[in-house]
Short mmCIF file of C-alpha atoms in Angstrom, two decimals:
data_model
loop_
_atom_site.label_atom_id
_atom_site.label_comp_id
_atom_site.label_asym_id
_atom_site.label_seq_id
_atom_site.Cartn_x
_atom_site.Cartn_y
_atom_site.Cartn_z
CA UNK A 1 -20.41 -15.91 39.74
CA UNK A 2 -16.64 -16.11 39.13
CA UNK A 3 -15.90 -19.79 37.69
CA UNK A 4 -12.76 -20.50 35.13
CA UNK A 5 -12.56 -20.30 31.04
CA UNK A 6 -11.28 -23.47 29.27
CA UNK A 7 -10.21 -22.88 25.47
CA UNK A 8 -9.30 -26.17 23.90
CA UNK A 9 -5.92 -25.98 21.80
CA UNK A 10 -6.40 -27.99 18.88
CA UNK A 11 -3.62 -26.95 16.46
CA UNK A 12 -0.62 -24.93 15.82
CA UNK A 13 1.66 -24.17 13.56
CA UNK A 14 5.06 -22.37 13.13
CA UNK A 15 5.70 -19.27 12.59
CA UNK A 16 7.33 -19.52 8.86
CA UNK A 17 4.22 -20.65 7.72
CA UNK A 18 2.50 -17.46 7.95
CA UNK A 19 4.52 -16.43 5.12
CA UNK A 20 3.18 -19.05 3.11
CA UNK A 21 0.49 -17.04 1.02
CA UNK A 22 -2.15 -19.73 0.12
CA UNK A 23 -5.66 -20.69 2.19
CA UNK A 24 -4.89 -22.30 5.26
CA UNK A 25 -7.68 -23.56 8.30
CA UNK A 26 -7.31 -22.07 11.68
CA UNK A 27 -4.20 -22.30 14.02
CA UNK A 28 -6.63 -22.75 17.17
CA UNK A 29 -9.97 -23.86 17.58
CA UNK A 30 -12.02 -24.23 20.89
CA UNK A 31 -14.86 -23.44 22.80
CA UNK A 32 -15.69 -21.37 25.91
CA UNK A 33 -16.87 -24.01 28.15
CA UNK A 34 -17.75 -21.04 31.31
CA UNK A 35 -17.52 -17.25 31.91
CA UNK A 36 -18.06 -14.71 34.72
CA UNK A 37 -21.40 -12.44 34.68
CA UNK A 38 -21.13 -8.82 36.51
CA UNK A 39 -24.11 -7.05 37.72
CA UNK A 40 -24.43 -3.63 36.16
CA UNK A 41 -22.78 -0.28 36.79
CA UNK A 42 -25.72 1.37 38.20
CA UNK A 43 -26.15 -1.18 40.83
CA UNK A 44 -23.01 -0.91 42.43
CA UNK A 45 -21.80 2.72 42.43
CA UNK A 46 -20.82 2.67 45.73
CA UNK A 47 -18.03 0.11 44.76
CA UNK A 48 -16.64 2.64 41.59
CA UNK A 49 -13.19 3.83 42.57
CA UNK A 50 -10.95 5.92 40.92
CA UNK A 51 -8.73 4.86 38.24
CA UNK A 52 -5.11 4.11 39.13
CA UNK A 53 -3.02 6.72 38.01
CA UNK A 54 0.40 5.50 38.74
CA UNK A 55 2.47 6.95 36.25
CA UNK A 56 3.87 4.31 33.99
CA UNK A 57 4.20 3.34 29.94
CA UNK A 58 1.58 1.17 28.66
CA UNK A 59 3.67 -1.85 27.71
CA UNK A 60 1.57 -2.22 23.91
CA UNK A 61 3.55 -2.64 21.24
CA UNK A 62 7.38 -1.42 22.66
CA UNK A 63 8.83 -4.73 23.05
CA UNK A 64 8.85 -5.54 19.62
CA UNK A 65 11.90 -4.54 17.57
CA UNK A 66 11.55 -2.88 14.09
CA UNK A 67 12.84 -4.71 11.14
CA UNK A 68 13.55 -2.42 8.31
CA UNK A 69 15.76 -2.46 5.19
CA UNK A 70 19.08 -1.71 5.39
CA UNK A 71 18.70 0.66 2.75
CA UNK A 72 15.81 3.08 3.36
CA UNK A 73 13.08 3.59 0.89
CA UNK A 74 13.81 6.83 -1.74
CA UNK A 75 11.65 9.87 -0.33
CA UNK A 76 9.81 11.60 -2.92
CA UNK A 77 6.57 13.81 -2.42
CA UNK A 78 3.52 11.97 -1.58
CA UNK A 79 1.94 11.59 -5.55
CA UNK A 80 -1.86 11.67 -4.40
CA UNK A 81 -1.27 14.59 -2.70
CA UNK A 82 0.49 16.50 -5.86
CA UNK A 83 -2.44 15.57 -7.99
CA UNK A 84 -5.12 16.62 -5.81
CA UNK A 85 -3.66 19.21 -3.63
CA UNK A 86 -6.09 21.61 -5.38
CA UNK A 87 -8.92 19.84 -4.74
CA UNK A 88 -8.28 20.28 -0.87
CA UNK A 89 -10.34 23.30 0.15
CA UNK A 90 -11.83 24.48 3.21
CA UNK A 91 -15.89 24.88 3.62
CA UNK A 92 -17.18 26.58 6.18
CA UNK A 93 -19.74 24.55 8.67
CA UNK A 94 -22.42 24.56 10.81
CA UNK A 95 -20.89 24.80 14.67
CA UNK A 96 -21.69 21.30 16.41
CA UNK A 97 -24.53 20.52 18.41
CA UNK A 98 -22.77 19.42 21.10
CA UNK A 99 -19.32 19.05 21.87
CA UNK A 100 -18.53 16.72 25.18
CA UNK A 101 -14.84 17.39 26.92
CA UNK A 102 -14.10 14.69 28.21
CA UNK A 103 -11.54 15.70 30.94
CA UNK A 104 -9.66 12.96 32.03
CA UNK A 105 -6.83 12.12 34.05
CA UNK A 106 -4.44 9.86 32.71
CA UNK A 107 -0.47 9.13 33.52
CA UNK A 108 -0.67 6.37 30.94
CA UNK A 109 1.70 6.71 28.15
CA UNK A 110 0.24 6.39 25.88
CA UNK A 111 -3.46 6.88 26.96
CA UNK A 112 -4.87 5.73 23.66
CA UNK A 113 -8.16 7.49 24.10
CA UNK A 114 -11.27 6.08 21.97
CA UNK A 115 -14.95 5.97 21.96
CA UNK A 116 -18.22 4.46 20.80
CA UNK A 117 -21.63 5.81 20.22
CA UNK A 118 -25.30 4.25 20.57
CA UNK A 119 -28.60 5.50 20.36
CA UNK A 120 -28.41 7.06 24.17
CA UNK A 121 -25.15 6.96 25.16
CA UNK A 122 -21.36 8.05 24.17
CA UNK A 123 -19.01 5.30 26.04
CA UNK A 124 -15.20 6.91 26.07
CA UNK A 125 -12.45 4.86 27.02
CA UNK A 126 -8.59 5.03 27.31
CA UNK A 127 -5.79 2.72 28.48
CA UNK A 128 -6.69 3.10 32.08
CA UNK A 129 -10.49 3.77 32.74
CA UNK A 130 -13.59 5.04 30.89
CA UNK A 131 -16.48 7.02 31.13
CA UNK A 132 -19.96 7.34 30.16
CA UNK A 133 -22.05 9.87 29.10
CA UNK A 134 -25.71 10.64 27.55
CA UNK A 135 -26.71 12.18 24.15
CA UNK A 136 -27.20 15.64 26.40
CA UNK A 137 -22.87 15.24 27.28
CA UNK A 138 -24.33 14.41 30.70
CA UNK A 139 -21.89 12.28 32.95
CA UNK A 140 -23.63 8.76 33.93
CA UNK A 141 -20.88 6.94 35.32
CA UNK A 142 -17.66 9.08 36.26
CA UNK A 143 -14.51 8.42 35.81
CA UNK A 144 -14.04 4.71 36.84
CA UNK A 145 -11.10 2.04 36.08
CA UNK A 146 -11.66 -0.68 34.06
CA UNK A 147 -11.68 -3.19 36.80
CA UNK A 148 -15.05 -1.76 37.76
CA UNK A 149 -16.51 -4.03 34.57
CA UNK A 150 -13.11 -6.43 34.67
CA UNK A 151 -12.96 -8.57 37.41
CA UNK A 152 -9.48 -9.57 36.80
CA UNK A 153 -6.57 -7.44 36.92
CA UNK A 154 -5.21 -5.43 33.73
CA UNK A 155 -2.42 -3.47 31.79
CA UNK A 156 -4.17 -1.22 29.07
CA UNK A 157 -5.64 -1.08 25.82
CA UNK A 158 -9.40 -0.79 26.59
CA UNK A 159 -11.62 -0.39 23.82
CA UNK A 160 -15.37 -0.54 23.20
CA UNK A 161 -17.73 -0.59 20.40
CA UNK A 162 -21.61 -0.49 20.17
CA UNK A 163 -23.13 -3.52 18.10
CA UNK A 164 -26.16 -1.47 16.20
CA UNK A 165 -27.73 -4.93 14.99
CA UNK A 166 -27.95 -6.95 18.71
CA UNK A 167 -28.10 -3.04 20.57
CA UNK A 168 -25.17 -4.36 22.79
CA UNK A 169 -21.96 -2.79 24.27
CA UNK A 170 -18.69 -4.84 23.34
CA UNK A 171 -15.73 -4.51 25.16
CA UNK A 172 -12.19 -5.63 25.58
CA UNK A 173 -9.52 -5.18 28.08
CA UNK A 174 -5.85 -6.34 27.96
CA UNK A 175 -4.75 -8.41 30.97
CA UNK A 176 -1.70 -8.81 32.51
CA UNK A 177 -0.30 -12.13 31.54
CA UNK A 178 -3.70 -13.42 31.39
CA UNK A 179 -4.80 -12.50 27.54
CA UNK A 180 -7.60 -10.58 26.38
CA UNK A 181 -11.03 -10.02 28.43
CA UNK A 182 -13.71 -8.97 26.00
CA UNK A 183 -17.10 -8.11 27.77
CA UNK A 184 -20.42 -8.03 26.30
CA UNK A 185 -23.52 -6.14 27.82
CA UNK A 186 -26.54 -8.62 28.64
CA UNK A 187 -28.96 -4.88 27.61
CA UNK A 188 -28.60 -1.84 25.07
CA UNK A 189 -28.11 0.38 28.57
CA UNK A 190 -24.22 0.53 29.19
CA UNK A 191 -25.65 1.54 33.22
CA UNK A 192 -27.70 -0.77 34.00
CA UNK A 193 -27.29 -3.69 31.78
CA UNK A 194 -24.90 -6.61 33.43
CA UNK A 195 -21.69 -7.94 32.00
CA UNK A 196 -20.70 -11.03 30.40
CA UNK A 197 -16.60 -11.36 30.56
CA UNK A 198 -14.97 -13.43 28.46
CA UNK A 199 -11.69 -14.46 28.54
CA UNK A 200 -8.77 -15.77 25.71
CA UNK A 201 -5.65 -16.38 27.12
CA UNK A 202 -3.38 -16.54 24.46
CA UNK A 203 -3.79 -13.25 23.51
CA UNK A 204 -0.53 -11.05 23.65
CA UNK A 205 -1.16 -7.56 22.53
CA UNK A 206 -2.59 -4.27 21.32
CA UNK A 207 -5.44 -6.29 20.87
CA UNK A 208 -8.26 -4.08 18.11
CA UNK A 209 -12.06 -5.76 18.48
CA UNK A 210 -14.77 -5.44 15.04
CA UNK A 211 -18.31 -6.10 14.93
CA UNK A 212 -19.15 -9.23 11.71
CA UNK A 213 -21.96 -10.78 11.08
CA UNK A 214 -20.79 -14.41 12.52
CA UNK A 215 -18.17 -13.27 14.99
CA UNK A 216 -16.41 -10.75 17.34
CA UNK A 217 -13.19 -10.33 15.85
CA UNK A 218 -9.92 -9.34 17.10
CA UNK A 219 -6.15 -9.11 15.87
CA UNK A 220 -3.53 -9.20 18.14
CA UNK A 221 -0.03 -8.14 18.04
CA UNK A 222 2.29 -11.03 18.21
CA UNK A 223 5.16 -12.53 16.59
CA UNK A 224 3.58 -16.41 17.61
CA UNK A 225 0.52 -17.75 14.86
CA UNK A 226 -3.06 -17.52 16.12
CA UNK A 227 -3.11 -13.05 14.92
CA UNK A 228 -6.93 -12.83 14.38
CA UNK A 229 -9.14 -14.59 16.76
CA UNK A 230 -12.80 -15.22 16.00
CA UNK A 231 -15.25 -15.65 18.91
CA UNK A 232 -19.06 -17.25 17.47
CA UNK A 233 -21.29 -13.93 18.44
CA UNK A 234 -24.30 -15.01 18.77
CA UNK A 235 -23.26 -17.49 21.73
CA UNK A 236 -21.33 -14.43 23.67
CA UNK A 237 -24.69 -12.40 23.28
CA UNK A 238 -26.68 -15.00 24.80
CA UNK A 239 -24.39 -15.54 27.17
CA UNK A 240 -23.99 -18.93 26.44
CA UNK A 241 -20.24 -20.36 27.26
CA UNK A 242 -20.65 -23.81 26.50
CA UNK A 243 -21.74 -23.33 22.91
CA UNK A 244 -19.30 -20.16 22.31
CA UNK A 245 -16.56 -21.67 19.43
CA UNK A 246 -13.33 -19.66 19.15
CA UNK A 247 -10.66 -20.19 16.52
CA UNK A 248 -8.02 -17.70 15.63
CA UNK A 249 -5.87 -17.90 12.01
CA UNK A 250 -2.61 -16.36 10.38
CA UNK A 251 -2.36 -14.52 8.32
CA UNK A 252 -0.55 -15.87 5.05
CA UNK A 253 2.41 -13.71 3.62
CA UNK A 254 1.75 -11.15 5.84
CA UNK A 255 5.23 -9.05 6.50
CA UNK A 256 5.91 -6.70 9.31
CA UNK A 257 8.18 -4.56 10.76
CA UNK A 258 7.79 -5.84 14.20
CA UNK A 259 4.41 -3.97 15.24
CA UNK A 260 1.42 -5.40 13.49
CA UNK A 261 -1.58 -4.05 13.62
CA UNK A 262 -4.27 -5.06 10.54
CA UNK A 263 -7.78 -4.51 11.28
CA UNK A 264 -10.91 -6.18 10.62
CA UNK A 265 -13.13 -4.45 8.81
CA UNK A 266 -16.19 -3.26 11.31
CA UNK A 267 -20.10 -3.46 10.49
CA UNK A 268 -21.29 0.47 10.87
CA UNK A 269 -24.63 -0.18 11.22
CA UNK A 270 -27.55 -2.64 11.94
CA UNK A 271 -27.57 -3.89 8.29
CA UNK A 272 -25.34 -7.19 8.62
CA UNK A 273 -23.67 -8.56 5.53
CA UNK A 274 -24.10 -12.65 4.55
CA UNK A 275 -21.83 -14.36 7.37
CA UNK A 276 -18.17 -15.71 6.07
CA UNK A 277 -16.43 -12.66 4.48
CA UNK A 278 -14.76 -10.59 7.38
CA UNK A 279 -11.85 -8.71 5.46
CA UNK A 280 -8.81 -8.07 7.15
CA UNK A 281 -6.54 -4.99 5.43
CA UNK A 282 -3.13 -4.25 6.46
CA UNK A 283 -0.35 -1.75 4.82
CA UNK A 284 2.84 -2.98 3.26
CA UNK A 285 5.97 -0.71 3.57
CA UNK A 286 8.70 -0.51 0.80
CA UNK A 287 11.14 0.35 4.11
CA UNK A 288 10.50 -3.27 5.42
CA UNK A 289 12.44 -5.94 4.59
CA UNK A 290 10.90 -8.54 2.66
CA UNK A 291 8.73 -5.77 1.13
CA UNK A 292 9.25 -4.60 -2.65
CA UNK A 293 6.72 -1.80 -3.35
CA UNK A 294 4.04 -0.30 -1.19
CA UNK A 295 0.71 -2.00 -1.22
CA UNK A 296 -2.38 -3.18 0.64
CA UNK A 297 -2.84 -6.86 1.44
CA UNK A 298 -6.46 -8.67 2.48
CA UNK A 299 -8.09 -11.61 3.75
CA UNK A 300 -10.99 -13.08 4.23
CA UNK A 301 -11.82 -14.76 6.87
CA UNK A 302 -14.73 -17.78 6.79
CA UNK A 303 -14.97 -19.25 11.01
CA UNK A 304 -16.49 -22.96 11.37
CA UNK A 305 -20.14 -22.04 12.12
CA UNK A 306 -20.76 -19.72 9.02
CA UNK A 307 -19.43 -22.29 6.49
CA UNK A 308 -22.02 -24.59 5.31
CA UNK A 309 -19.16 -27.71 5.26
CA UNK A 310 -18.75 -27.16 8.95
CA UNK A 311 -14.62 -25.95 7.89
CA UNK A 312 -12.80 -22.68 9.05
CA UNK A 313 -10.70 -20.79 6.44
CA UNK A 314 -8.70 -17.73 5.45
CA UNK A 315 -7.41 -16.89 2.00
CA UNK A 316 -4.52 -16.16 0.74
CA UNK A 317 -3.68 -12.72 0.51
CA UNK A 318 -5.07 -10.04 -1.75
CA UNK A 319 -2.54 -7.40 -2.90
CA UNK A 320 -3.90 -4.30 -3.90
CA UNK A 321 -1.51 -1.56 -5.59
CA UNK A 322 -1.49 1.50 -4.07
CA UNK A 323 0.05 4.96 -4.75
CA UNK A 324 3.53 4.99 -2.88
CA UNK A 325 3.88 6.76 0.50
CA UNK A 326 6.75 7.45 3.22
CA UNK A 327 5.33 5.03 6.20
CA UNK A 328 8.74 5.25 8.73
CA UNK A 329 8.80 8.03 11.63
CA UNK A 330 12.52 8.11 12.80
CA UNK A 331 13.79 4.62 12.20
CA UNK A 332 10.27 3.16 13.92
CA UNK A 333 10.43 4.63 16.88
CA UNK A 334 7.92 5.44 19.43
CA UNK A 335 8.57 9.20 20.44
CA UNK A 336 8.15 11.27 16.29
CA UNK A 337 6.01 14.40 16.02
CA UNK A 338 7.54 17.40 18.32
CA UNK A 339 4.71 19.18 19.90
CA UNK A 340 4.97 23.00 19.92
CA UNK A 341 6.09 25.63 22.71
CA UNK A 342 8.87 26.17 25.04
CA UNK A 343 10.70 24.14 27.58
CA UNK A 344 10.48 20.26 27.81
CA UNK A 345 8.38 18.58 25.19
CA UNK A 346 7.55 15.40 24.96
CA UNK A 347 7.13 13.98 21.15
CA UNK A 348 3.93 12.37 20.08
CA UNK A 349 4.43 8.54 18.56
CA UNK A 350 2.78 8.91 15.18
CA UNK A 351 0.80 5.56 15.38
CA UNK A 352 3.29 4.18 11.80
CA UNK A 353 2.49 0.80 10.71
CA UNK A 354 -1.16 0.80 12.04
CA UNK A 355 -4.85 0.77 10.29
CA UNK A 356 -6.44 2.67 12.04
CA UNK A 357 -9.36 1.53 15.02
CA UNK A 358 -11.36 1.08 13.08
CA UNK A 359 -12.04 0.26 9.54
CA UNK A 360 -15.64 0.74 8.86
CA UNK A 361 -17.94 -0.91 6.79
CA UNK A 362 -21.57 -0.28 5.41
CA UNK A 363 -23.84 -1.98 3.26
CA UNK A 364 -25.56 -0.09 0.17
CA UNK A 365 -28.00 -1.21 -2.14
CA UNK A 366 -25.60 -1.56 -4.82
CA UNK A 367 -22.52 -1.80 -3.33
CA UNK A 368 -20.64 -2.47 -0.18
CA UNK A 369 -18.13 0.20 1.37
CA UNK A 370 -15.65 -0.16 3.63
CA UNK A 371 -12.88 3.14 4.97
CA UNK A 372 -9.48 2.78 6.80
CA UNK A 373 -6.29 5.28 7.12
CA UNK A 374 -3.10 4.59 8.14
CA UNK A 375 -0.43 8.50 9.00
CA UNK A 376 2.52 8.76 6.39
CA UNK A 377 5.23 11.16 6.52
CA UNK A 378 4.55 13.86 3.53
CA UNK A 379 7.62 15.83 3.59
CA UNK A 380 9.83 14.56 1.19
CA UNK A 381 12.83 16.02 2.87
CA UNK A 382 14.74 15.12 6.07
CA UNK A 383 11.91 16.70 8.05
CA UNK A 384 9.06 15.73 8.78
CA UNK A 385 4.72 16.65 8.30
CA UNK A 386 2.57 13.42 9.33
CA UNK A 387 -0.64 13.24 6.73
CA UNK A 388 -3.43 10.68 6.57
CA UNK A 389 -3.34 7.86 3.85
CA UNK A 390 -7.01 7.30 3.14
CA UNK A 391 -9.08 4.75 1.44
CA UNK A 392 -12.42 3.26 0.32
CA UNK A 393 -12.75 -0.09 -1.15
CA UNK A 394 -15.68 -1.45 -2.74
CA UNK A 395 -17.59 -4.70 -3.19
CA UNK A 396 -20.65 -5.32 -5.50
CA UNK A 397 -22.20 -7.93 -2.72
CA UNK A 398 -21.69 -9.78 -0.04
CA UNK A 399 -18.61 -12.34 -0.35
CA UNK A 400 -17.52 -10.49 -3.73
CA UNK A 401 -14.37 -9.17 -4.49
CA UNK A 402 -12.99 -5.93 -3.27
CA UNK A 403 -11.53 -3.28 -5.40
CA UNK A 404 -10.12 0.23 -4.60
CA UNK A 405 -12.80 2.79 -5.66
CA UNK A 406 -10.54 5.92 -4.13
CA UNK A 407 -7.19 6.32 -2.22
CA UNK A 408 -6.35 9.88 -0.63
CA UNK A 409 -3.47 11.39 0.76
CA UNK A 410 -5.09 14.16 3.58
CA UNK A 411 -2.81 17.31 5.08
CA UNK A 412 -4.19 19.88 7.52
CA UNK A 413 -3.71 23.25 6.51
CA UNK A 414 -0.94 26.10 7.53
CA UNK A 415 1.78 22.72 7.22
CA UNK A 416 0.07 20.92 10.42
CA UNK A 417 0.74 17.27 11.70
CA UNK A 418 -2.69 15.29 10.80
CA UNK A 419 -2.67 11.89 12.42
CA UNK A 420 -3.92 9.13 14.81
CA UNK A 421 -7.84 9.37 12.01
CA UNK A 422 -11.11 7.76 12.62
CA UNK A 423 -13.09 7.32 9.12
CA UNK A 424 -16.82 6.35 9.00
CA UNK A 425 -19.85 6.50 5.93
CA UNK A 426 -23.27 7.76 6.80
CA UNK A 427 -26.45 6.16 4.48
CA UNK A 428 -26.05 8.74 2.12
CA UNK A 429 -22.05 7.92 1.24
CA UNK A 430 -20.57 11.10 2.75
CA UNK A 431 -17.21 10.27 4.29
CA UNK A 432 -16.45 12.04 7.71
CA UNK A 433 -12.97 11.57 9.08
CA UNK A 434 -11.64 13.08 12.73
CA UNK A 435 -8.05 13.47 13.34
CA UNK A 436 -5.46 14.64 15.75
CA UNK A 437 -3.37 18.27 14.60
CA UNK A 438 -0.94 20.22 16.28
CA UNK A 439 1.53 22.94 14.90
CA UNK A 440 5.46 21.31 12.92
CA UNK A 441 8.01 22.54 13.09
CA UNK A 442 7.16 24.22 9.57
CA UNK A 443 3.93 25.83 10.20
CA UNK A 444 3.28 29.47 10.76
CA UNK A 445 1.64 29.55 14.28
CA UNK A 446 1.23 27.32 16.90
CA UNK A 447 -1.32 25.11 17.63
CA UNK A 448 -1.14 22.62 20.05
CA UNK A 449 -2.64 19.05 19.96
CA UNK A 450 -6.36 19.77 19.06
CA UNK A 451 -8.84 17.53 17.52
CA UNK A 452 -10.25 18.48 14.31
CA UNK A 453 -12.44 16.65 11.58
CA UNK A 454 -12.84 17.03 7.38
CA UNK A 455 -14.85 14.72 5.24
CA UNK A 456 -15.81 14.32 1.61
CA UNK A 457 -19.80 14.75 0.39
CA UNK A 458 -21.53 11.95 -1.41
CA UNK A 459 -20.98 12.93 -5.56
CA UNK A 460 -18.08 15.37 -4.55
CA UNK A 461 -14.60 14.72 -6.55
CA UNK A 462 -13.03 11.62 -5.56
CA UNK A 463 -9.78 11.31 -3.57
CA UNK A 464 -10.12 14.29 -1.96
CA UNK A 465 -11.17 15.59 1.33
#
């Protein structure tokens, strides 16, 4: 069944007024009046064909210029790392269980690889197709482009998450010119569940999808209004379009440097908080103009159906202090960390001016935690060693405020790059966090781009991987 979206534009604003930091309603409201179901993957493997390959540069994020100070920040040596530099130690580990390589073939630049894991199944995805695979690192569906779930044509940034609470696959899919697809499996079985595919066409960009209680939630990388859209999630689980409300919001006082990328934080588990509440958390960078000091800003964000008076909101802005840190690779560009050997190399972007996908939240019984990273430059002098800034905030309940309970600064060891970080909290509080590491131009060997992972035990010192 292949049948048209409608999204009703109800309001907009201009641009200056996202600078405006007080509460504000949304910039777009709507609802999905139809949608387009797909049959599942199992059912129609003799129609899988293999990813397009053409080689070609994902168009997120590089048409949006950089807008920096005129004069650059003062470098000085990351401060959390000075302080707990000694606390850093290596532990040896168990080996894993199981370790899945997922070879892939990719002429995507970047390829933005990610993945998402369920009770049965480990779903990997990058800009141009995806796999899946059981809890054994048995292949269930092969390599296959996106269009095998998307019906409608598309650029890049695929990304997926599992919903623990409804035991549903979430998807999204960036179009070209046609906004963001986001599709959402009809059974917990990625093969042999069928699709529903969604469709908002007003979004532009690098769009980053989180699980909340009341919604589906995405930011999007624009310089127009409408940066975090909210689709009702109960309505795209049931697969009902004509009941599904969107809206989407600024953010207010929200600076850039022309590539934004907050995130909202994600539910880990099955344990939902109260609806209303979904936090957004972005960096602020002394180097950007309009910025004075480095610092974290949040919002809240409250959609129509979870407030009791029938009104959508954001907040103002939070600003949290923060320790400073050196956020600019190379002026902003794309092309930062040069990765080791001979002949011709091709440098790695370091992912500046990004939270992380994604920033992960769990529920305790006496407090709520969220984690989220962003890479910072540690070397102090003109060259450069990327490290991870890392956080975890705290709440005392639902809807309460946050506060910073511990901010890191992580390096790898032997003077390795450490970048591009996924954080997550188990039930018992201990942190794990994987990374990307390869050999600078400072370290004593040479590794090439590896994937490694550290993490901090529940009751261990704070600030400290």
């Amino acid at each position: 069944m292949k049948i048209s979206l409608n999204i009703i534009c109800a309001l907009a604003i201009t641009i200056g007024y996202a600078q405006d930091n007080r509460p504000q309603g949304p910039t777009y409201t709507g609802t999905i009046t139809s949608m387009e179901y797909v049959p599942s993957l199992a059912s129609r493997m003799s129609e899988l064909t293999p990813p397009d390959n053409t080689p070609r540069e994902a168009r997120d994020k590089r048409s949006f210029g950089q807008y920096l100070r005129m004069e650059q920040q003062v470098e000085h040596p990351d401060p959390i790392l000075e302080r707990t530099r000694d606390l850093q130690q290596r532990t040896p580990l168990d080996p894993p269980s199981l370790v899945i390589d997922n070879a892939y073939s990719s002429n995507s630049q970047p390829t933005d690889p990610s993945l998402a894991v369920g009770p049965d199944h480990v779903f990997v995805v990058y800009n141009t197709a995806f796999m899946i695979y059981d809890k054994a690192g048995n292949v269930l569906i092969p390599e296959a482009g996106p269009d095998f779930i998307f019906p409608s044509s598309g650029c890049c940034d695929l990304t997926v998450s599992y919903d623990n609470a409804a035991d549903r696959w979430v998807l999204s899919y960036l179009g070209i010119g046609t906004g963001a697809q986001i599709a959402v499996s009809d059974g917990p079985d990625p093969t042999t569940a069928g699709w529903y595919i969604y469709t908002i066409s007003s979004i532009s960009d690098y769009q980053k999808l989180s699980i909340w209680s009341d919604g589906y939630y995405l930011t999007d990388n624009t310089t127009l209004n409408n940066k975090v859209w909210v689709l009702e999630r109960d309505a795209l689980l049931a697969g009902n379009p004509s009941t599904a409300r969107v809206e989407a919001y600024d953010l207010p006082g929200i600076i850039t440097f022309g590539f934004y990328s907050p995130q909202v934080f994600n539910v880990t588990d099955e344990n939902l908080p109260a609806t209303g509440g979904a936090t957004v958390v972005y960096m602020q960078d002394d180097a950007w103009s309009g910025v004075t000091d480095d610092h974290l800003k949040m919002w809240t964000v409250t959609p129509s159906w979870s407030d009791p008076n029938g009104e959508g909101s954001i907040s103002a802005a939070i600003e949290f202090s923060i320790d400073p840190f050196i956020g600019v690779f190379d002026n902003g560009s794309f092309a930062n960390l040069e990765q080791p050997g001979r002949g011709r190399k091709v440098n790695i972007d370091a992912l500046q001016a990004t939270i992380m996908n994604q920033a992960q939240f769990r529920k305790f019984a006496t407090h709520n935690s969220a984690v989220f990273n962003f890479v910072v430059d540690t070397d102090a002098s003109s060259g450069e060693i990327a490290g991870v800034r890392w956080f975890e905030f705290r709440q005392n309940g639902d809807n309460q405020p946050w506060y910073k309970y511990q901010e890191g600064t992580y390096v790898a060891p032997d003077n390795r790059h450490a970048w591009n970080a996924s954080l997550a909290m188990d039930a018992q509080g201990n942190i794990g966090m994987g990374y990307s590491s390869m050999s600078s131009q400072s370290s004593s060997s040479r590794t090439y781009v590896s994937s490694y992972f550290t993490g901090q035990t529940a009751g261990a010192p704070l600030n400290a991987m």
